[in-house]
Amino acid sequence: MGHARPCYLWRMSRLRVLLLTALLTAGVVTATPTAHAQAAGCSRDDAKTRYLKGVDLFEEGDYQAALIEFKRSYECVENFNVLYNMGQVYFQLQDYANALETLQKYLDDGGKRIPQSRRTEVERDVEKLRSRVASVTIEVNEPGADISVDDVKIGKSPLAGPIVVSAGKRKFEALKPGFRSATKVEEIAGQENKEVSLELAPTTTIIQVPGDGGGGGTVVPEQPSEPAPVLPILFWSLTGASVITTAVMGGLALDAD
C-alpha cells in the first residue's frame, strides 16, 4: 500500500487537470443546465467546483459527503460522466441497488459517447452488481401507509410492484396516522425474491368501563408504545485506497481494492 500512494496522488492531480477541460468544453461531455439548476442559480462553474470537492472528499474517505457533492454537480449540469463516479461511490458504501441503477443510467445516457472499452468494463460491473441485489415485494394490510427501507421513504401502500434492494440486513417500516408503526429487519440474499408483510394495528381499542349497567363499551385511546429499538444499518467503506475518475479519463473499477 505504501508504494501505491505516490501513483495515486499523481492520478488525482491528473484528474483535476482533465476535469477542468471536461466540464468547461462545450459539446462532448457537457449538457444544458437543469430546471433545478436554473431555479437555484446554479452554473457550470458551480458544477465544476462541486465535482472537485467531491473528488477531495472521496480521496479523504468521506464517501457520504463525496456522494452529496457529486449529486449537486449533476443537478447543476447533467453530465453523464458524473453518474459513473456516483455509481462507484455507491459501491464503496455497499449500496449495491443504487450503484446498479446509477451505472445502468450512465450506460443509457452515455450511449455511443462511451468508449467501447469502458462500456465493456461497466457492463461487467453491472452484471456483478445484479448478483448483489434482490427483488422484494412489500405487503401492508392498510392502504396509504408510508413505506420506508433503511429509513428512506420509497412510497405508499400498495406499491406498484416489487422493489430492488441491496443484499444484506434491511429494515422495512410502515407508518400511518392512527396506527402503530410496523417494522421488520430481514436478511436478504443476492438474487433472492422475497416477500415482506407489515401489519399495522390501530392505536385505539374498545375497553369495557363499568357504568350504568348498559353493557356498552367506551373507546379509550391507547397510548402508543415505543417501538423496539432497531440497530442502525451501517455501511462500511471498503478498505484500501481507490481512485475515482470520469468515464473519459479512466477510473475506479468495482474490484479495485
mmCIF file of C-alpha atoms in Angstrom:
data_model
loop_
_atom_site.group_PDB
_atom_site.id
_atom_site.type_symbol
_atom_site.label_atom_id
_atom_site.label_comp_id
_atom_site.label_asym_id
_atom_site.label_seq_id
_atom_site.Cartn_x
_atom_site.Cartn_y
_atom_site.Cartn_z
ATOM 1 C CA MET A 1 0.000 0.000 0.000
ATOM 2 C CA GLY A 2 2.842 2.388 0.832
ATOM 3 C CA HIS A 3 4.301 2.215 -2.681
ATOM 4 C CA ALA A 4 0.933 2.882 -4.367
ATOM 5 C CA ARG A 5 0.337 6.250 -2.711
ATOM 6 C CA PRO A 6 2.557 8.447 -4.981
ATOM 7 C CA CYS A 7 0.942 6.998 -8.114
ATOM 8 C CA TYR A 8 -2.469 7.574 -6.562
ATOM 9 C CA LEU A 9 -1.718 11.241 -5.899
ATOM 10 C CA TRP A 10 -0.360 11.711 -9.409
ATOM 11 C CA ARG A 11 -3.538 10.286 -10.898
ATOM 12 C CA MET A 12 -5.673 12.533 -8.700
ATOM 13 C CA SER A 13 -3.684 15.587 -9.871
ATOM 14 C CA ARG A 14 -4.107 14.491 -13.473
ATOM 15 C CA LEU A 15 -7.837 14.076 -12.810
ATOM 16 C CA ARG A 16 -8.112 17.709 -11.768
ATOM 17 C CA VAL A 17 -6.476 18.905 -14.987
ATOM 18 C CA LEU A 18 -8.639 16.714 -17.226
ATOM 19 C CA LEU A 19 -11.764 17.536 -15.263
ATOM 20 C CA LEU A 20 -11.453 21.264 -15.923
ATOM 21 C CA THR A 21 -11.360 20.508 -19.639
ATOM 22 C CA ALA A 22 -14.270 18.063 -19.447
ATOM 23 C CA LEU A 23 -16.585 20.389 -17.544
ATOM 24 C CA LEU A 24 -15.709 23.568 -19.455
ATOM 25 C CA THR A 25 -15.633 22.178 -23.016
ATOM 26 C CA ALA A 26 -18.882 22.540 -24.920
ATOM 27 C CA GLY A 27 -20.195 19.648 -26.944
ATOM 28 C CA VAL A 28 -18.852 16.253 -25.960
ATOM 29 C CA VAL A 29 -19.493 15.863 -22.238
ATOM 30 C CA THR A 30 -21.497 18.929 -21.265
ATOM 31 C CA ALA A 31 -25.236 19.364 -21.019
ATOM 32 C CA THR A 32 -27.867 22.034 -20.619
ATOM 33 C CA PRO A 33 -28.341 23.203 -17.018
ATOM 34 C CA THR A 34 -31.350 21.517 -15.445
ATOM 35 C CA ALA A 35 -34.520 23.280 -14.301
ATOM 36 C CA HIS A 36 -33.347 22.717 -10.717
ATOM 37 C CA ALA A 37 -30.029 24.372 -11.558
ATOM 38 C CA GLN A 38 -31.724 27.364 -13.180
ATOM 39 C CA ALA A 39 -34.054 27.815 -10.198
ATOM 40 C CA ALA A 40 -31.127 27.673 -7.772
ATOM 41 C CA GLY A 41 -28.915 29.913 -9.866
ATOM 42 C CA CYS A 42 -26.510 27.019 -10.425
ATOM 43 C CA SER A 43 -23.886 27.366 -13.174
ATOM 44 C CA ARG A 44 -21.333 25.213 -14.976
ATOM 45 C CA ASP A 45 -18.650 26.665 -12.721
ATOM 46 C CA ASP A 46 -20.669 25.542 -9.706
ATOM 47 C CA ALA A 47 -20.827 22.045 -11.178
ATOM 48 C CA LYS A 48 -17.057 22.027 -11.591
ATOM 49 C CA THR A 49 -16.487 23.260 -8.031
ATOM 50 C CA ARG A 50 -18.843 20.668 -6.573
ATOM 51 C CA TYR A 51 -17.203 17.913 -8.556
ATOM 52 C CA LEU A 52 -13.697 18.833 -7.436
ATOM 53 C CA LYS A 53 -14.882 18.995 -3.840
ATOM 54 C CA GLY A 54 -16.352 15.530 -4.270
ATOM 55 C CA VAL A 55 -13.004 14.246 -5.529
ATOM 56 C CA ASP A 56 -11.256 15.703 -2.459
ATOM 57 C CA LEU A 57 -13.766 14.110 -0.111
ATOM 58 C CA PHE A 58 -13.511 10.775 -1.876
ATOM 59 C CA GLU A 59 -9.737 10.876 -1.531
ATOM 60 C CA GLU A 60 -10.178 11.515 2.199
ATOM 61 C CA GLY A 61 -12.525 8.554 2.519
ATOM 62 C CA ASP A 62 -15.632 10.639 3.276
ATOM 63 C CA TYR A 63 -17.836 8.802 0.792
ATOM 64 C CA GLN A 64 -21.179 10.100 2.044
ATOM 65 C CA ALA A 65 -20.098 13.735 1.657
ATOM 66 C CA ALA A 66 -18.453 12.976 -1.695
ATOM 67 C CA LEU A 67 -21.714 11.486 -2.963
ATOM 68 C CA ILE A 68 -23.633 14.623 -1.981
ATOM 69 C CA GLU A 69 -21.178 16.850 -3.859
ATOM 70 C CA PHE A 70 -21.354 14.665 -6.973
ATOM 71 C CA LYS A 71 -25.153 14.767 -6.806
ATOM 72 C CA ARG A 72 -25.111 18.573 -6.574
ATOM 73 C CA SER A 73 -22.725 18.731 -9.532
ATOM 74 C CA TYR A 74 -25.060 16.537 -11.567
ATOM 75 C CA GLU A 75 -28.057 18.663 -10.590
ATOM 76 C CA CYS A 76 -26.250 21.712 -11.956
ATOM 77 C CA VAL A 77 -25.170 20.075 -15.216
ATOM 78 C CA GLU A 78 -26.419 16.627 -16.180
ATOM 79 C CA ASN A 79 -23.030 15.360 -17.332
ATOM 80 C CA PHE A 80 -23.436 11.612 -17.796
ATOM 81 C CA ASN A 81 -19.820 11.024 -16.720
ATOM 82 C CA VAL A 82 -20.695 12.127 -13.180
ATOM 83 C CA LEU A 83 -23.088 9.170 -12.994
ATOM 84 C CA TYR A 84 -20.094 6.865 -13.308
ATOM 85 C CA ASN A 85 -18.484 8.498 -10.274
ATOM 86 C CA MET A 86 -21.718 8.347 -8.293
ATOM 87 C CA GLY A 87 -22.051 4.665 -9.096
ATOM 88 C CA GLN A 88 -18.555 3.992 -7.778
ATOM 89 C CA VAL A 89 -19.262 5.880 -4.534
ATOM 90 C CA TYR A 90 -22.487 3.932 -4.036
ATOM 91 C CA PHE A 91 -20.428 0.767 -4.386
ATOM 92 C CA GLN A 92 -17.951 1.979 -1.752
ATOM 93 C CA LEU A 93 -20.954 2.500 0.542
ATOM 94 C CA GLN A 94 -22.118 -1.045 -0.275
ATOM 95 C CA ASP A 95 -25.356 0.407 -1.625
ATOM 96 C CA TYR A 96 -25.482 -2.082 -4.469
ATOM 97 C CA ALA A 97 -29.041 -1.268 -5.556
ATOM 98 C CA ASN A 98 -28.273 2.417 -6.178
ATOM 99 C CA ALA A 99 -24.900 1.540 -7.710
ATOM 100 C CA LEU A 100 -26.665 -0.734 -10.191
ATOM 101 C CA GLU A 101 -29.321 1.842 -11.052
ATOM 102 C CA THR A 102 -26.799 4.674 -11.455
ATOM 103 C CA LEU A 103 -24.306 2.742 -13.599
ATOM 104 C CA GLN A 104 -27.118 1.483 -15.814
ATOM 105 C CA LYS A 105 -28.271 5.076 -16.297
ATOM 106 C CA TYR A 106 -24.670 6.021 -17.136
ATOM 107 C CA LEU A 107 -24.655 3.407 -19.910
ATOM 108 C CA ASP A 108 -28.062 4.502 -21.203
ATOM 109 C CA ASP A 109 -27.357 8.249 -21.153
ATOM 110 C CA GLY A 110 -23.784 7.982 -22.416
ATOM 111 C CA GLY A 111 -24.709 5.809 -25.375
ATOM 112 C CA LYS A 112 -22.152 5.884 -28.176
ATOM 113 C CA ARG A 113 -20.158 8.599 -26.400
ATOM 114 C CA ILE A 114 -18.793 5.941 -24.035
ATOM 115 C CA PRO A 115 -15.662 4.254 -25.444
ATOM 116 C CA GLN A 116 -16.232 0.581 -26.141
ATOM 117 C CA SER A 117 -13.534 -0.497 -23.684
ATOM 118 C CA ARG A 118 -15.188 1.468 -20.884
ATOM 119 C CA ARG A 119 -18.660 0.250 -21.820
ATOM 120 C CA THR A 120 -17.441 -3.349 -21.651
ATOM 121 C CA GLU A 121 -15.934 -2.693 -18.218
ATOM 122 C CA VAL A 122 -19.097 -1.084 -16.821
ATOM 123 C CA GLU A 123 -21.352 -3.762 -18.302
ATOM 124 C CA ARG A 124 -19.236 -6.337 -16.474
ATOM 125 C CA ASP A 125 -19.628 -4.339 -13.257
ATOM 126 C CA VAL A 126 -23.390 -4.139 -13.785
ATOM 127 C CA GLU A 127 -23.585 -7.920 -14.071
ATOM 128 C CA LYS A 128 -21.633 -8.254 -10.839
ATOM 129 C CA LEU A 129 -23.989 -5.850 -9.081
ATOM 130 C CA ARG A 130 -27.044 -7.790 -10.239
ATOM 131 C CA SER A 131 -25.794 -10.700 -8.163
ATOM 132 C CA ARG A 132 -25.760 -8.433 -5.089
ATOM 133 C CA VAL A 133 -29.337 -7.166 -5.205
ATOM 134 C CA ALA A 134 -32.703 -8.809 -4.605
ATOM 135 C CA SER A 135 -36.345 -8.291 -5.514
ATOM 136 C CA VAL A 136 -38.647 -7.652 -2.546
ATOM 137 C CA THR A 137 -42.437 -7.470 -2.545
ATOM 138 C CA ILE A 138 -43.757 -5.429 0.405
ATOM 139 C CA GLU A 139 -47.328 -6.051 1.524
ATOM 140 C CA VAL A 140 -49.078 -3.761 4.049
ATOM 141 C CA ASN A 141 -52.518 -4.528 5.476
ATOM 142 C CA GLU A 142 -53.580 -0.860 5.299
ATOM 143 C CA PRO A 143 -53.582 1.356 2.170
ATOM 144 C CA GLY A 144 -51.983 4.807 2.233
ATOM 145 C CA ALA A 145 -49.182 3.892 4.648
ATOM 146 C CA ASP A 146 -45.735 5.397 4.168
ATOM 147 C CA ILE A 147 -43.233 2.643 3.402
ATOM 148 C CA SER A 148 -39.515 3.054 4.004
ATOM 149 C CA VAL A 149 -36.455 0.867 3.562
ATOM 150 C CA ASP A 150 -33.474 1.612 5.813
ATOM 151 C CA ASP A 151 -35.294 4.797 6.931
ATOM 152 C CA VAL A 152 -35.614 6.069 3.336
ATOM 153 C CA LYS A 153 -39.206 6.551 2.150
ATOM 154 C CA ILE A 154 -39.928 4.681 -1.076
ATOM 155 C CA GLY A 155 -43.676 5.236 -1.479
ATOM 156 C CA LYS A 156 -47.148 4.491 -0.115
ATOM 157 C CA SER A 157 -49.009 1.210 0.153
ATOM 158 C CA PRO A 158 -49.870 -0.516 -2.010
ATOM 159 C CA LEU A 159 -46.671 -0.297 -4.042
ATOM 160 C CA ALA A 160 -46.951 -0.811 -7.783
ATOM 161 C CA GLY A 161 -44.703 -3.874 -7.664
ATOM 162 C CA PRO A 162 -41.516 -5.386 -6.244
ATOM 163 C CA ILE A 163 -38.572 -3.150 -5.397
ATOM 164 C CA VAL A 164 -34.838 -3.761 -5.783
ATOM 165 C CA VAL A 165 -32.767 -3.690 -2.585
ATOM 166 C CA SER A 166 -29.144 -4.425 -1.738
ATOM 167 C CA ALA A 167 -28.281 -7.796 -0.260
ATOM 168 C CA GLY A 168 -27.725 -7.781 3.494
ATOM 169 C CA LYS A 169 -29.800 -6.825 6.532
ATOM 170 C CA ARG A 170 -32.553 -4.417 5.502
ATOM 171 C CA LYS A 171 -35.041 -2.573 7.679
ATOM 172 C CA PHE A 172 -38.632 -2.298 6.396
ATOM 173 C CA GLU A 173 -41.160 0.004 8.044
ATOM 174 C CA ALA A 174 -44.745 1.154 7.501
ATOM 175 C CA LEU A 175 -46.242 4.272 9.123
ATOM 176 C CA LYS A 176 -49.780 5.644 9.090
ATOM 177 C CA PRO A 177 -51.575 8.092 11.405
ATOM 178 C CA GLY A 178 -53.843 6.277 13.850
ATOM 179 C CA PHE A 179 -51.789 3.086 13.694
ATOM 180 C CA ARG A 180 -48.758 1.751 15.480
ATOM 181 C CA SER A 181 -45.744 1.514 13.193
ATOM 182 C CA ALA A 182 -44.804 -1.895 11.816
ATOM 183 C CA THR A 183 -41.094 -2.681 11.482
ATOM 184 C CA LYS A 184 -39.180 -5.732 10.314
ATOM 185 C CA VAL A 185 -35.481 -6.363 9.807
ATOM 186 C CA GLU A 186 -34.842 -9.049 7.224
ATOM 187 C CA GLU A 187 -31.748 -10.779 5.910
ATOM 188 C CA ILE A 188 -31.792 -10.501 2.130
ATOM 189 C CA ALA A 189 -29.648 -12.701 -0.107
ATOM 190 C CA GLY A 190 -28.458 -11.687 -3.558
ATOM 191 C CA GLN A 191 -30.803 -12.525 -6.473
ATOM 192 C CA GLU A 192 -33.492 -13.556 -3.988
ATOM 193 C CA ASN A 193 -37.218 -12.988 -4.464
ATOM 194 C CA LYS A 194 -38.635 -12.198 -1.044
ATOM 195 C CA GLU A 195 -41.991 -11.140 0.392
ATOM 196 C CA VAL A 196 -42.226 -8.886 3.455
ATOM 197 C CA SER A 197 -45.569 -8.389 5.246
ATOM 198 C CA LEU A 198 -46.090 -5.423 7.561
ATOM 199 C CA GLU A 199 -49.135 -5.446 9.847
ATOM 200 C CA LEU A 200 -50.402 -2.081 11.130
ATOM 201 C CA ALA A 201 -52.525 -2.187 14.311
ATOM 202 C CA PRO A 202 -54.892 0.644 15.368
ATOM 203 C CA THR A 203 -53.801 2.785 18.307
ATOM 204 C CA THR A 204 -57.387 2.777 19.755
ATOM 205 C CA THR A 205 -59.135 -0.159 21.425
ATOM 206 C CA ILE A 206 -62.576 -0.848 22.900
ATOM 207 C CA ILE A 207 -62.323 -1.174 26.679
ATOM 208 C CA GLN A 208 -65.305 -2.089 28.863
ATOM 209 C CA VAL A 209 -65.724 0.640 31.514
ATOM 210 C CA PRO A 210 -68.134 -0.006 34.464
ATOM 211 C CA GLY A 211 -71.114 2.295 34.137
ATOM 212 C CA ASP A 212 -74.877 2.175 34.372
ATOM 213 C CA GLY A 213 -75.120 -1.492 33.529
ATOM 214 C CA GLY A 214 -75.919 -0.839 29.902
ATOM 215 C CA GLY A 215 -73.144 -3.187 28.861
ATOM 216 C CA GLY A 216 -71.681 -0.699 26.432
ATOM 217 C CA GLY A 217 -68.055 -0.047 25.851
ATOM 218 C CA THR A 218 -66.080 3.164 25.765
ATOM 219 C CA VAL A 219 -63.458 3.946 23.158
ATOM 220 C CA VAL A 220 -60.312 4.771 25.056
ATOM 221 C CA PRO A 221 -57.261 5.891 23.083
ATOM 222 C CA GLU A 222 -54.391 3.572 23.699
ATOM 223 C CA GLN A 223 -51.080 5.233 24.439
ATOM 224 C CA PRO A 224 -48.706 4.495 21.588
ATOM 225 C CA SER A 225 -45.925 2.246 22.715
ATOM 226 C CA GLU A 226 -42.329 2.995 21.946
ATOM 227 C CA PRO A 227 -41.121 0.904 19.006
ATOM 228 C CA ALA A 228 -38.498 -1.666 19.810
ATOM 229 C CA PRO A 229 -35.039 -0.265 19.184
ATOM 230 C CA VAL A 230 -33.523 -1.389 15.927
ATOM 231 C CA LEU A 231 -29.807 -1.194 15.458
ATOM 232 C CA PRO A 232 -28.954 1.152 12.593
ATOM 233 C CA ILE A 233 -27.686 -0.432 9.435
ATOM 234 C CA LEU A 234 -24.210 0.928 8.846
ATOM 235 C CA PHE A 235 -22.475 0.879 5.505
ATOM 236 C CA TRP A 236 -18.744 0.328 5.954
ATOM 237 C CA SER A 237 -16.499 1.517 3.152
ATOM 238 C CA LEU A 238 -14.199 -0.991 1.555
ATOM 239 C CA THR A 239 -10.574 -0.927 2.678
ATOM 240 C CA GLY A 240 -7.701 0.307 0.563
ATOM 241 C CA ALA A 241 -7.123 3.465 -1.437
ATOM 242 C CA SER A 242 -9.175 3.851 -4.608
ATOM 243 C CA VAL A 243 -9.121 6.345 -7.449
ATOM 244 C CA ILE A 244 -12.285 7.864 -8.939
ATOM 245 C CA THR A 245 -12.474 9.489 -12.378
ATOM 246 C CA THR A 246 -14.951 10.232 -15.139
ATOM 247 C CA ALA A 247 -15.558 7.755 -17.914
ATOM 248 C CA VAL A 248 -13.399 9.582 -20.439
ATOM 249 C CA MET A 249 -10.335 9.552 -18.194
ATOM 250 C CA GLY A 250 -10.241 6.121 -16.559
ATOM 251 C CA GLY A 251 -11.170 5.381 -13.007
ATOM 252 C CA LEU A 252 -12.129 3.080 -10.229
ATOM 253 C CA ALA A 253 -13.243 -0.443 -11.044
ATOM 254 C CA LEU A 254 -15.576 -2.192 -8.647
ATOM 255 C CA ASP A 255 -12.939 -4.738 -7.685
ATOM 256 C CA ALA A 256 -10.055 -2.233 -7.497
ATOM 257 C CA ASP A 257 -9.428 -2.951 -3.821
#
